[in-house]
mmCIF file of C-alpha atoms in Angstrom:
data_model
loop_
_atom_site.group_PDB
_atom_site.id
_atom_site.type_symbol
_atom_site.label_atom_id
_atom_site.label_comp_id
_atom_site.label_asym_id
_atom_site.label_seq_id
_atom_site.Cartn_x
_atom_site.Cartn_y
_atom_site.Cartn_z
ATOM 1 C CA MET A 1 -12.359 185.184 77.763
ATOM 2 C CA LYS A 2 -12.296 184.124 73.475
ATOM 3 C CA ARG A 3 -11.728 181.291 72.726
ATOM 4 C CA PHE A 4 -10.010 180.199 69.011
ATOM 5 C CA LEU A 5 -11.581 178.838 66.265
ATOM 6 C CA SER A 6 -12.348 175.740 67.559
ATOM 7 C CA VAL A 7 -11.688 172.083 65.242
ATOM 8 C CA ALA A 8 -14.815 171.655 66.205
ATOM 9 C CA LEU A 9 -16.728 175.062 64.980
ATOM 10 C CA ALA A 10 -14.626 175.057 61.905
ATOM 11 C CA LEU A 11 -16.236 171.689 61.168
ATOM 12 C CA ALA A 12 -19.854 173.118 62.415
ATOM 13 C CA VAL A 13 -19.152 175.680 60.114
ATOM 14 C CA LEU A 14 -18.356 173.867 56.984
ATOM 15 C CA MET A 15 -21.392 171.220 58.049
ATOM 16 C CA SER A 16 -23.414 174.461 58.058
ATOM 17 C CA LEU A 17 -22.063 174.938 54.580
ATOM 18 C CA VAL A 18 -22.584 172.009 52.690
ATOM 19 C CA CYS A 19 -26.560 171.475 53.972
ATOM 20 C CA PHE A 20 -27.432 175.680 52.623
ATOM 21 C CA ALA A 21 -25.227 174.270 49.394
ATOM 22 C CA ALA A 22 -27.682 171.148 49.480
ATOM 23 C CA ALA A 23 -30.685 172.491 50.296
ATOM 24 C CA SER A 24 -30.006 176.101 47.600
ATOM 25 C CA ALA A 25 -28.856 173.941 44.999
ATOM 26 C CA ASP A 26 -30.228 176.394 42.601
ATOM 27 C CA ALA A 27 -29.589 179.140 44.492
ATOM 28 C CA SER A 28 -26.569 179.727 42.501
ATOM 29 C CA ASN A 29 -29.284 181.309 39.973
ATOM 30 C CA TYR A 30 -30.234 184.364 41.569
ATOM 31 C CA THR A 31 -27.544 187.118 42.217
ATOM 32 C CA ILE A 32 -29.181 188.642 45.411
ATOM 33 C CA ARG A 33 -29.067 192.152 45.769
ATOM 34 C CA ILE A 34 -27.745 193.269 49.956
ATOM 35 C CA TYR A 35 -27.225 196.965 51.317
ATOM 36 C CA SER A 36 -25.008 197.147 54.380
ATOM 37 C CA ASN A 37 -23.103 199.441 56.008
ATOM 38 C CA SER A 38 -20.679 196.413 57.568
ATOM 39 C CA ASN A 39 -19.443 196.354 54.513
ATOM 40 C CA SER A 40 -15.555 196.967 55.078
ATOM 41 C CA THR A 41 -13.652 195.664 52.207
ATOM 42 C CA GLU A 42 -12.124 192.227 54.469
ATOM 43 C CA ARG A 43 -16.198 192.491 55.000
ATOM 44 C CA ALA A 44 -17.553 191.750 52.234
ATOM 45 C CA THR A 45 -14.444 189.789 50.626
ATOM 46 C CA TRP A 46 -15.334 187.626 53.073
ATOM 47 C CA LEU A 47 -19.833 187.821 53.289
ATOM 48 C CA GLN A 48 -18.936 187.058 48.891
ATOM 49 C CA ASN A 49 -16.378 183.882 49.823
ATOM 50 C CA ALA A 50 -18.275 182.570 51.984
ATOM 51 C CA ALA A 51 -21.556 182.892 50.146
ATOM 52 C CA LYS A 52 -20.907 181.009 47.755
ATOM 53 C CA GLU A 53 -19.640 177.783 49.457
ATOM 54 C CA ALA A 54 -22.455 177.936 50.528
ATOM 55 C CA GLY A 55 -24.167 177.819 47.093
ATOM 56 C CA PHE A 56 -25.385 182.051 47.115
ATOM 57 C CA ASN A 57 -24.873 184.311 44.907
ATOM 58 C CA ILE A 58 -24.645 188.192 46.400
ATOM 59 C CA SER A 59 -23.697 191.410 45.231
ATOM 60 C CA LEU A 60 -22.756 193.343 47.802
ATOM 61 C CA ASP A 61 -20.412 197.111 47.586
ATOM 62 C CA ASP A 62 -18.260 197.222 49.547
ATOM 63 C CA ASN A 63 -16.968 200.436 51.726
ATOM 64 C CA SER A 64 -15.172 202.048 48.661
ATOM 65 C CA VAL A 65 -18.806 202.113 46.831
ATOM 66 C CA ILE A 66 -21.625 202.692 50.427
ATOM 67 C CA SER A 67 -19.918 204.050 52.963
ATOM 68 C CA GLY A 68 -21.529 204.838 56.715
ATOM 69 C CA ASP A 69 -25.708 203.383 57.590
ATOM 70 C CA THR A 70 -26.733 206.692 55.903
ATOM 71 C CA ALA A 71 -25.070 206.131 52.521
ATOM 72 C CA ALA A 72 -26.541 202.471 52.845
ATOM 73 C CA ILE A 73 -30.221 203.553 53.544
ATOM 74 C CA GLN A 74 -30.626 206.159 50.967
ATOM 75 C CA ALA A 75 -29.097 203.728 48.191
ATOM 76 C CA ALA A 76 -31.178 201.261 49.073
ATOM 77 C CA ASN A 77 -34.401 203.419 48.603
ATOM 78 C CA GLU A 78 -33.104 205.696 45.494
ATOM 79 C CA ASN A 79 -31.796 201.892 43.683
ATOM 80 C CA LYS A 80 -35.157 200.231 44.967
ATOM 81 C CA ASP A 81 -33.817 196.639 43.975
ATOM 82 C CA GLY A 82 -32.750 195.426 47.007
ATOM 83 C CA ASP A 83 -33.258 191.871 48.390
ATOM 84 C CA LEU A 84 -32.005 191.731 51.969
ATOM 85 C CA ILE A 85 -30.392 195.092 54.241
ATOM 86 C CA PHE A 86 -27.924 194.061 57.464
ATOM 87 C CA GLY A 87 -26.238 196.288 59.721
ATOM 88 C CA LEU A 88 -27.485 199.622 60.277
ATOM 89 C CA ASN A 89 -28.616 199.935 63.920
ATOM 90 C CA GLU A 90 -32.091 200.774 66.042
ATOM 91 C CA THR A 91 -31.802 204.068 64.760
ATOM 92 C CA ARG A 92 -32.313 203.477 61.133
ATOM 93 C CA TRP A 93 -34.154 200.155 61.881
ATOM 94 C CA SER A 94 -37.320 201.905 64.258
ATOM 95 C CA GLN A 95 -37.824 204.112 60.850
ATOM 96 C CA LEU A 96 -37.600 200.883 58.409
ATOM 97 C CA VAL A 97 -39.467 199.040 60.529
ATOM 98 C CA GLY A 98 -41.949 202.093 60.624
ATOM 99 C CA GLY A 99 -41.862 202.995 57.045
ATOM 100 C CA THR A 100 -39.956 206.188 56.865
ATOM 101 C CA TYR A 101 -38.465 204.968 53.333
ATOM 102 C CA GLU A 102 -41.374 205.203 50.905
ATOM 103 C CA ASN A 103 -39.403 202.934 49.188
ATOM 104 C CA LEU A 104 -38.929 200.237 51.312
ATOM 105 C CA LYS A 105 -40.847 197.845 52.781
ATOM 106 C CA ILE A 106 -39.404 194.563 55.412
ATOM 107 C CA MET A 107 -41.554 191.720 54.442
ATOM 108 C CA ASP A 108 -42.612 189.363 57.170
ATOM 109 C CA TRP A 109 -39.975 186.802 57.868
ATOM 110 C CA THR A 110 -38.687 184.555 61.616
ATOM 111 C CA PRO A 111 -36.014 182.462 60.886
ATOM 112 C CA SER A 112 -34.807 179.668 62.811
ATOM 113 C CA TRP A 113 -32.889 181.180 65.275
ATOM 114 C CA ALA A 114 -35.182 184.064 66.248
ATOM 115 C CA GLY A 115 -34.916 182.673 69.859
ATOM 116 C CA ASP A 116 -31.697 183.371 70.348
ATOM 117 C CA VAL A 117 -31.450 186.934 69.519
ATOM 118 C CA GLY A 118 -32.786 188.120 72.642
ATOM 119 C CA GLU A 119 -34.428 191.636 72.524
ATOM 120 C CA TYR A 120 -32.749 192.517 69.619
ATOM 121 C CA VAL A 121 -35.552 191.742 67.852
ATOM 122 C CA TYR A 122 -38.600 193.926 65.907
ATOM 123 C CA PRO A 123 -40.529 190.566 66.371
ATOM 124 C CA GLY A 124 -41.206 189.050 62.500
ATOM 125 C CA LYS A 125 -39.171 191.686 60.999
ATOM 126 C CA ALA A 126 -35.449 192.024 62.102
ATOM 127 C CA TYR A 127 -33.093 189.786 63.513
ATOM 128 C CA GLY A 128 -29.911 191.028 65.189
ATOM 129 C CA LEU A 129 -26.847 190.181 64.479
ATOM 130 C CA VAL A 130 -24.495 192.385 66.200
ATOM 131 C CA ILE A 131 -23.973 194.180 69.137
ATOM 132 C CA GLN A 132 -21.370 196.954 69.169
ATOM 133 C CA ASN A 133 -21.643 199.780 72.142
ATOM 134 C CA ILE A 134 -19.286 203.453 72.222
ATOM 135 C CA LEU A 135 -16.855 203.010 74.859
ATOM 136 C CA MET A 136 -15.499 205.940 77.199
ATOM 137 C CA LEU A 137 -11.521 204.397 77.775
ATOM 138 C CA TYR A 138 -8.758 205.984 79.911
ATOM 139 C CA ARG A 139 -5.194 205.558 80.689
ATOM 140 C CA ASN A 140 -4.511 205.201 83.717
ATOM 141 C CA ASP A 141 -0.429 204.691 83.423
ATOM 142 C CA GLU A 142 1.689 208.113 83.792
ATOM 143 C CA LEU A 143 -0.095 209.253 80.320
ATOM 144 C CA GLY A 144 -3.378 209.859 81.845
ATOM 145 C CA THR A 145 -4.547 209.170 85.630
ATOM 146 C CA ASN A 146 -1.570 208.734 87.508
ATOM 147 C CA GLY A 147 -3.869 205.078 88.561
ATOM 148 C CA LYS A 148 -6.761 206.922 89.092
ATOM 149 C CA ALA A 149 -9.959 205.611 88.433
ATOM 150 C CA LEU A 150 -12.742 207.152 86.126
ATOM 151 C CA SER A 151 -17.269 207.309 86.922
ATOM 152 C CA PHE A 152 -19.361 209.870 85.370
ATOM 153 C CA GLU A 153 -23.020 209.934 86.389
ATOM 154 C CA HIS A 154 -23.714 211.228 82.445
ATOM 155 C CA TRP A 155 -21.625 211.036 79.627
ATOM 156 C CA ALA A 156 -21.428 214.602 78.910
ATOM 157 C CA ASP A 157 -19.479 214.719 82.215
ATOM 158 C CA ILE A 158 -16.482 214.633 80.222
ATOM 159 C CA VAL A 159 -16.353 218.628 79.724
ATOM 160 C CA ASN A 160 -15.154 218.434 82.967
ATOM 161 C CA CYS A 161 -13.207 215.671 84.190
ATOM 162 C CA GLY A 162 -9.668 217.803 84.080
ATOM 163 C CA TYR A 163 -8.249 215.898 81.735
ATOM 164 C CA LYS A 164 -7.603 215.823 77.539
ATOM 165 C CA TRP A 165 -9.948 214.262 75.754
ATOM 166 C CA TYR A 166 -10.273 213.979 72.507
ATOM 167 C CA ARG A 167 -13.639 214.017 69.739
ATOM 168 C CA GLN A 168 -14.474 213.667 66.476
ATOM 169 C CA GLY A 169 -14.374 215.810 63.654
ATOM 170 C CA LYS A 170 -17.792 215.506 61.265
ATOM 171 C CA VAL A 171 -21.024 215.365 62.109
ATOM 172 C CA GLY A 172 -21.839 212.423 59.595
ATOM 173 C CA GLY A 173 -21.048 208.843 60.536
ATOM 174 C CA THR A 174 -22.458 205.451 62.293
ATOM 175 C CA THR A 175 -19.788 205.811 65.336
ATOM 176 C CA ASN A 176 -20.335 209.551 65.749
ATOM 177 C CA SER A 177 -24.183 210.417 65.878
ATOM 178 C CA ASN A 178 -24.072 207.163 68.118
ATOM 179 C CA ILE A 179 -21.482 208.893 70.384
ATOM 180 C CA ASN A 180 -23.630 212.672 69.990
ATOM 181 C CA ASN A 181 -26.465 210.517 71.356
ATOM 182 C CA ALA A 182 -24.823 209.242 74.204
ATOM 183 C CA MET A 183 -23.102 212.625 75.553
ATOM 184 C CA LEU A 184 -27.590 213.796 74.798
ATOM 185 C CA TYR A 185 -28.874 210.484 77.145
ATOM 186 C CA SER A 186 -29.236 212.689 80.249
ATOM 187 C CA PHE A 187 -30.526 216.093 78.174
ATOM 188 C CA VAL A 188 -33.266 214.338 77.059
ATOM 189 C CA ASP A 189 -36.930 216.935 77.193
ATOM 190 C CA PRO A 190 -39.453 215.735 74.928
ATOM 191 C CA SER A 191 -41.167 219.300 75.739
ATOM 192 C CA SER A 192 -38.116 221.406 74.063
ATOM 193 C CA PRO A 193 -37.993 222.824 70.527
ATOM 194 C CA ALA A 194 -35.069 222.349 69.926
ATOM 195 C CA GLY A 195 -34.970 218.780 68.883
ATOM 196 C CA GLY A 196 -36.436 217.413 72.099
ATOM 197 C CA ILE A 197 -32.994 218.161 73.699
ATOM 198 C CA SER A 198 -32.689 220.547 76.169
ATOM 199 C CA VAL A 199 -30.803 223.886 75.682
ATOM 200 C CA GLU A 200 -28.391 223.324 78.062
ATOM 201 C CA GLY A 201 -27.502 219.542 76.154
ATOM 202 C CA TRP A 202 -26.661 221.187 72.738
ATOM 203 C CA LYS A 203 -24.085 224.047 75.451
ATOM 204 C CA THR A 204 -22.588 220.845 76.529
ATOM 205 C CA LEU A 205 -21.928 218.914 73.607
ATOM 206 C CA TRP A 206 -21.390 222.620 72.235
ATOM 207 C CA ALA A 207 -18.178 222.861 75.131
ATOM 208 C CA TYR A 208 -17.164 219.010 73.868
ATOM 209 C CA CYS A 209 -16.823 219.759 70.793
ATOM 210 C CA ALA A 210 -14.691 223.472 71.369
ATOM 211 C CA ASN A 211 -12.320 221.948 74.300
ATOM 212 C CA GLY A 212 -11.344 219.009 72.905
ATOM 213 C CA PHE A 213 -8.950 217.901 70.830
ATOM 214 C CA PHE A 214 -9.597 216.133 67.014
ATOM 215 C CA THR A 215 -6.072 215.208 65.860
ATOM 216 C CA GLY A 216 -7.036 213.783 61.899
ATOM 217 C CA ASP A 217 -8.168 210.669 63.227
ATOM 218 C CA SER A 218 -10.978 208.439 61.661
ATOM 219 C CA TYR A 219 -12.040 207.359 65.529
ATOM 220 C CA GLY A 220 -10.509 207.752 68.946
ATOM 221 C CA PHE A 221 -8.118 204.615 69.559
ATOM 222 C CA ASP A 222 -4.969 206.026 67.372
ATOM 223 C CA PRO A 223 -4.976 209.093 69.445
ATOM 224 C CA LEU A 224 -5.840 207.390 73.341
ATOM 225 C CA ASN A 225 -3.076 204.489 72.537
ATOM 226 C CA ARG A 226 -0.198 207.378 71.206
ATOM 227 C CA GLY A 227 -0.912 208.730 74.568
ATOM 228 C CA ASP A 228 -1.806 212.717 73.241
ATOM 229 C CA VAL A 229 -4.517 212.022 75.216
ATOM 230 C CA GLN A 230 -6.295 210.552 78.466
ATOM 231 C CA VAL A 231 -9.592 210.249 77.868
ATOM 232 C CA SER A 232 -11.470 208.543 74.664
ATOM 233 C CA THR A 233 -13.390 207.167 73.060
ATOM 234 C CA PHE A 234 -14.499 203.972 70.395
ATOM 235 C CA TYR A 235 -16.210 200.911 69.762
ATOM 236 C CA SER A 236 -16.457 197.552 70.340
ATOM 237 C CA SER A 237 -15.813 195.454 68.351
ATOM 238 C CA SER A 238 -12.535 196.338 67.386
ATOM 239 C CA LEU A 239 -11.317 197.212 70.062
ATOM 240 C CA TYR A 240 -9.432 194.694 71.808
ATOM 241 C CA GLY A 241 -7.682 193.616 67.844
ATOM 242 C CA ASN A 242 -7.099 196.807 67.428
ATOM 243 C CA ILE A 243 -4.915 196.442 71.046
ATOM 244 C CA ASP A 244 -3.643 193.390 70.492
ATOM 245 C CA ALA A 245 -1.707 195.259 67.468
ATOM 246 C CA ALA A 246 -1.613 198.451 69.446
ATOM 247 C CA ALA A 247 2.446 198.238 69.589
ATOM 248 C CA ASP A 248 2.447 199.211 65.783
ATOM 249 C CA SER A 249 1.609 202.218 65.964
ATOM 250 C CA SER A 250 2.997 203.494 69.398
ATOM 251 C CA SER A 251 6.160 203.547 71.731
ATOM 252 C CA SER A 252 4.280 203.640 74.317
ATOM 253 C CA PRO A 253 0.549 201.741 73.245
ATOM 254 C CA LEU A 254 -1.921 200.382 75.715
ATOM 255 C CA LEU A 255 -1.739 196.740 76.891
ATOM 256 C CA GLY A 256 -3.631 193.634 77.648
ATOM 257 C CA THR A 257 -7.339 193.150 76.367
ATOM 258 C CA LEU A 258 -9.496 191.530 78.337
ATOM 259 C CA ASP A 259 -7.305 192.105 81.030
ATOM 260 C CA PRO A 260 -6.269 195.649 81.623
ATOM 261 C CA GLU A 261 -2.953 196.973 82.055
ATOM 262 C CA ASN A 262 -2.798 200.437 81.969
ATOM 263 C CA TRP A 263 -6.537 201.692 80.236
ATOM 264 C CA GLY A 264 -9.935 201.495 81.475
ATOM 265 C CA ILE A 265 -13.414 201.580 80.698
ATOM 266 C CA VAL A 266 -14.616 204.600 82.635
ATOM 267 C CA GLU A 267 -17.574 204.217 84.294
ATOM 268 C CA ILE A 268 -20.671 205.651 83.831
ATOM 269 C CA ALA A 269 -23.639 205.772 85.562
ATOM 270 C CA ASP A 270 -25.743 206.057 83.028
ATOM 271 C CA GLY A 271 -24.095 203.282 80.677
ATOM 272 C CA THR A 272 -23.427 203.717 76.891
ATOM 273 C CA TYR A 273 -25.490 203.430 74.322
ATOM 274 C CA TYR A 274 -25.805 200.212 72.303
ATOM 275 C CA ILE A 275 -26.879 199.519 69.371
ATOM 276 C CA ALA A 276 -27.121 195.392 68.133
ATOM 277 C CA GLU A 277 -26.906 195.335 64.198
ATOM 278 C CA TYR A 278 -29.661 193.761 62.494
ATOM 279 C CA ILE A 279 -31.453 191.446 59.036
ATOM 280 C CA GLY A 280 -34.296 191.926 57.606
ATOM 281 C CA ILE A 281 -35.007 190.678 53.911
ATOM 282 C CA LEU A 282 -36.555 193.784 51.742
ATOM 283 C CA ASP A 283 -40.480 192.900 49.382
ATOM 284 C CA ARG A 284 -38.533 193.372 46.747
ATOM 285 C CA GLU A 285 -41.067 194.629 43.529
ATOM 286 C CA GLY A 286 -41.139 191.624 40.307
ATOM 287 C CA ARG A 287 -39.609 188.906 42.583
ATOM 288 C CA SER A 288 -41.013 185.437 42.088
ATOM 289 C CA GLU A 289 -42.334 183.484 45.130
ATOM 290 C CA GLU A 290 -38.762 180.882 44.507
ATOM 291 C CA GLU A 291 -36.210 184.433 44.453
ATOM 292 C CA THR A 292 -38.006 185.285 47.806
ATOM 293 C CA GLU A 293 -36.962 182.259 48.807
ATOM 294 C CA VAL A 294 -32.855 181.704 47.754
ATOM 295 C CA VAL A 295 -32.818 185.080 49.467
ATOM 296 C CA LYS A 296 -34.623 183.788 53.084
ATOM 297 C CA ALA A 297 -32.558 180.877 53.257
ATOM 298 C CA PHE A 298 -29.741 183.023 52.310
ATOM 299 C CA ALA A 299 -31.195 185.274 55.284
ATOM 300 C CA GLU A 300 -31.248 182.229 57.758
ATOM 301 C CA TRP A 301 -27.958 180.856 56.568
ATOM 302 C CA PHE A 302 -26.239 184.463 57.442
ATOM 303 C CA GLY A 303 -27.983 184.820 61.025
ATOM 304 C CA SER A 304 -27.685 180.983 62.558
ATOM 305 C CA ALA A 305 -25.527 180.560 65.074
ATOM 306 C CA GLU A 306 -21.942 178.910 62.869
ATOM 307 C CA THR A 307 -21.938 181.178 59.998
ATOM 308 C CA GLN A 308 -22.568 183.709 63.180
ATOM 309 C CA ALA A 309 -19.521 182.499 65.578
ATOM 310 C CA ALA A 310 -16.983 182.718 61.946
ATOM 311 C CA TRP A 311 -17.881 185.626 61.291
ATOM 312 C CA ALA A 312 -17.374 187.197 65.010
ATOM 313 C CA ASP A 313 -14.072 185.368 65.352
ATOM 314 C CA GLU A 314 -12.216 186.932 61.941
ATOM 315 C CA PHE A 315 -13.672 190.602 62.681
ATOM 316 C CA ASP A 316 -13.692 190.693 66.896
ATOM 317 C CA SER A 317 -17.551 191.059 67.098
ATOM 318 C CA PHE A 318 -19.978 189.673 69.312
ATOM 319 C CA PRO A 319 -23.004 188.498 68.227
ATOM 320 C CA CYS A 320 -26.115 188.831 69.918
ATOM 321 C CA ASN A 321 -26.787 184.943 68.611
ATOM 322 C CA THR A 322 -26.133 183.091 72.529
ATOM 323 C CA VAL A 323 -25.160 180.472 70.606
ATOM 324 C CA ALA A 324 -22.863 181.650 68.236
ATOM 325 C CA ALA A 325 -21.481 184.227 71.832
ATOM 326 C CA GLY A 326 -21.173 180.753 73.187
ATOM 327 C CA MET A 327 -18.710 179.472 71.007
ATOM 328 C CA ILE A 328 -16.446 181.928 70.432
ATOM 329 C CA TYR A 329 -16.299 183.529 73.976
ATOM 330 C CA ASP A 330 -15.854 181.697 77.815
ATOM 331 C CA GLU A 331 -17.661 184.572 79.172
ATOM 332 C CA THR A 332 -19.415 187.817 78.284
ATOM 333 C CA PRO A 333 -16.139 190.825 77.458
ATOM 334 C CA ALA A 334 -16.725 193.509 80.299
ATOM 335 C CA ILE A 335 -17.220 195.980 77.259
ATOM 336 C CA TYR A 336 -20.265 193.398 76.585
ATOM 337 C CA THR A 337 -21.660 193.695 79.690
ATOM 338 C CA LEU A 338 -22.597 197.772 80.313
ATOM 339 C CA LYS A 339 -25.609 199.330 81.647
ATOM 340 C CA ASN A 340 -27.279 199.783 77.739
ATOM 341 C CA CYS A 341 -29.196 202.443 77.620
ATOM 342 C CA SER A 342 -30.693 202.536 74.290
ATOM 343 C CA LEU A 343 -33.950 200.218 74.993
ATOM 344 C CA THR A 344 -34.431 202.648 77.873
ATOM 345 C CA LYS A 345 -37.917 203.981 78.446
ATOM 346 C CA VAL A 346 -38.190 207.838 77.835
ATOM 347 C CA GLU A 347 -39.835 209.433 80.461
ATOM 348 C CA GLY A 348 -43.118 211.280 78.884
ATOM 349 C CA THR A 349 -43.311 209.390 75.974
ATOM 350 C CA ASP A 350 -43.573 205.395 75.248
ATOM 351 C CA MET A 351 -40.570 205.254 73.341
ATOM 352 C CA ASN A 352 -36.956 203.685 74.280
ATOM 353 C CA TYR A 353 -34.155 206.090 73.789
ATOM 354 C CA ALA A 354 -33.048 204.563 70.332
ATOM 355 C CA GLU A 355 -36.668 205.212 68.801
ATOM 356 C CA TYR A 356 -36.312 208.423 70.479
ATOM 357 C CA VAL A 357 -33.329 209.305 68.763
ATOM 358 C CA ALA A 358 -35.018 207.750 65.577
ATOM 359 C CA ALA A 359 -37.580 210.079 65.540
ATOM 360 C CA HIS A 360 -35.711 213.558 66.531
ATOM 361 C CA SER A 361 -32.262 212.095 64.315
ATOM 362 C CA SER A 362 -32.430 214.254 61.631
ATOM 363 C CA GLU A 363 -33.074 217.429 63.881
ATOM 364 C CA TRP A 364 -30.086 216.852 65.791
ATOM 365 C CA THR A 365 -27.956 216.661 62.834
ATOM 366 C CA ASN A 366 -29.931 219.904 61.018
ATOM 367 C CA ILE A 367 -29.337 222.045 64.405
ATOM 368 C CA MET A 368 -25.140 220.660 64.208
ATOM 369 C CA THR A 369 -25.089 221.240 60.116
ATOM 370 C CA ASN A 370 -26.029 224.808 61.238
ATOM 371 C CA LEU A 371 -24.837 225.924 64.194
ATOM 372 C CA GLY A 372 -21.183 224.719 62.608
ATOM 373 C CA PHE A 373 -21.130 221.405 65.438
ATOM 374 C CA TYR A 374 -17.567 219.561 65.164
ATOM 375 C CA TRP A 375 -14.720 221.895 63.007
ATOM 376 C CA ALA A 376 -11.685 220.312 61.430
ATOM 377 C CA ASP A 377 -9.723 222.483 62.138
ATOM 378 C CA ASN A 378 -9.350 224.745 66.007
ATOM 379 C CA SER A 379 -7.206 227.927 64.120
ATOM 380 C CA ALA A 380 -11.002 228.019 61.753
ATOM 381 C CA ALA A 381 -13.157 227.532 64.921
ATOM 382 C CA PRO A 382 -16.893 229.862 64.526
ATOM 383 C CA ALA A 383 -17.874 231.218 67.058
ATOM 384 C CA GLU A 384 -20.556 229.921 70.014
ATOM 385 C CA PRO A 385 -23.931 230.511 69.258
ATOM 386 C CA ASP A 386 -25.923 232.946 71.318
ATOM 387 C CA TRP A 387 -27.710 230.197 73.222
ATOM 388 C CA ASP A 388 -30.457 233.200 74.122
ATOM 389 C CA ASN A 389 -31.391 233.650 70.567
ATOM 390 C CA LEU A 390 -31.678 231.124 68.617
ATOM 391 C CA ASP A 391 -34.793 230.084 66.303
ATOM 392 C CA TRP A 392 -34.918 226.482 66.737
ATOM 393 C CA ALA A 393 -37.604 225.941 64.409
ATOM 394 C CA VAL A 394 -35.389 226.943 61.843
ATOM 395 C CA LEU A 395 -32.594 224.776 63.170
ATOM 396 C CA THR A 396 -34.539 221.903 63.671
ATOM 397 C CA GLN A 397 -34.903 222.375 59.312
ATOM 398 C CA ALA A 398 -32.142 221.605 56.686
ATOM 399 C CA ALA A 399 -30.340 224.472 54.885
ATOM 400 C CA ALA A 400 -31.636 225.946 52.626
ATOM 401 C CA LYS A 401 -29.210 224.623 48.996
#
């Protein structure tokens, strides 16, 4: 159960701000340039204000300027002016740490709280801040399964579930990509020319799109909340807050947060696709040693238990930092106890699934784009591909402009 932000925690956060401000008295003389996809207007504003109280000046674009992980990392790579990146996920971070982006290099750094983030770490490089996962949800009332529990072997079993499901309306976006990653997990085939996924996997993903319902909503919570569909997908960090406010946008809302009344999580044997949002310091050309120390001090402060607890309380998220999590939650919510398939070893490779996704993500995007996945208008749906006669060598490449 989530705790209310206690007086003790509020005082701890205040003391953290004072200590960091005192330790970095000259930090305000340098503006730290930050790139992130965790940059909704309210998050950007909160962080800028909290950083200022702690004695730091930061520059962080909100999502009216940069939206999504692809845009954030591309902007950082092109502008070459970044001091720090936070957010993204294992897919992007494995690329970033691995040197995929020519102008971005993560410097060596180990914060004092590195041991508190568990498995969410790229040792000496990047450290977890917030845990997110993708959830498959269902209504179990008269607008849903009428009391029947739903359980699948694989995420992709949704295409045969017998219920009406919501699907996204575009290829791009972090949440959409993670849903696709969960859908394709059970079809991994390192020998397949179709981006390391069996053709059967692409057929199934097409069926998910062709037979699913897109209602024009940004994500899957709203159509499930209205009762438009019985099964849907959503990301974990905003779920409980959305349910608390569910009656504002539905006459038959979802009820009960930590103790669900008319909804449930589909039990899936494979588990779900977790991501962690990380923080890492960029090796920015021309930055002085003193300026680098300012950036390190900010990263140390932002990832600290006190700051991450305050962030989690404000934005209904779950910290990687176990000390921070203990400040916020009496016990780990059920949505964060699900099996994690992203860190599972992929048979026949030396990669876990998140690394496998990173290695093939551009191919998957190209396949979906080239074949026309995720049309928004069902009346203009493209014809299903002739699966037996496709040139995967071409489909896995970006379309010619």
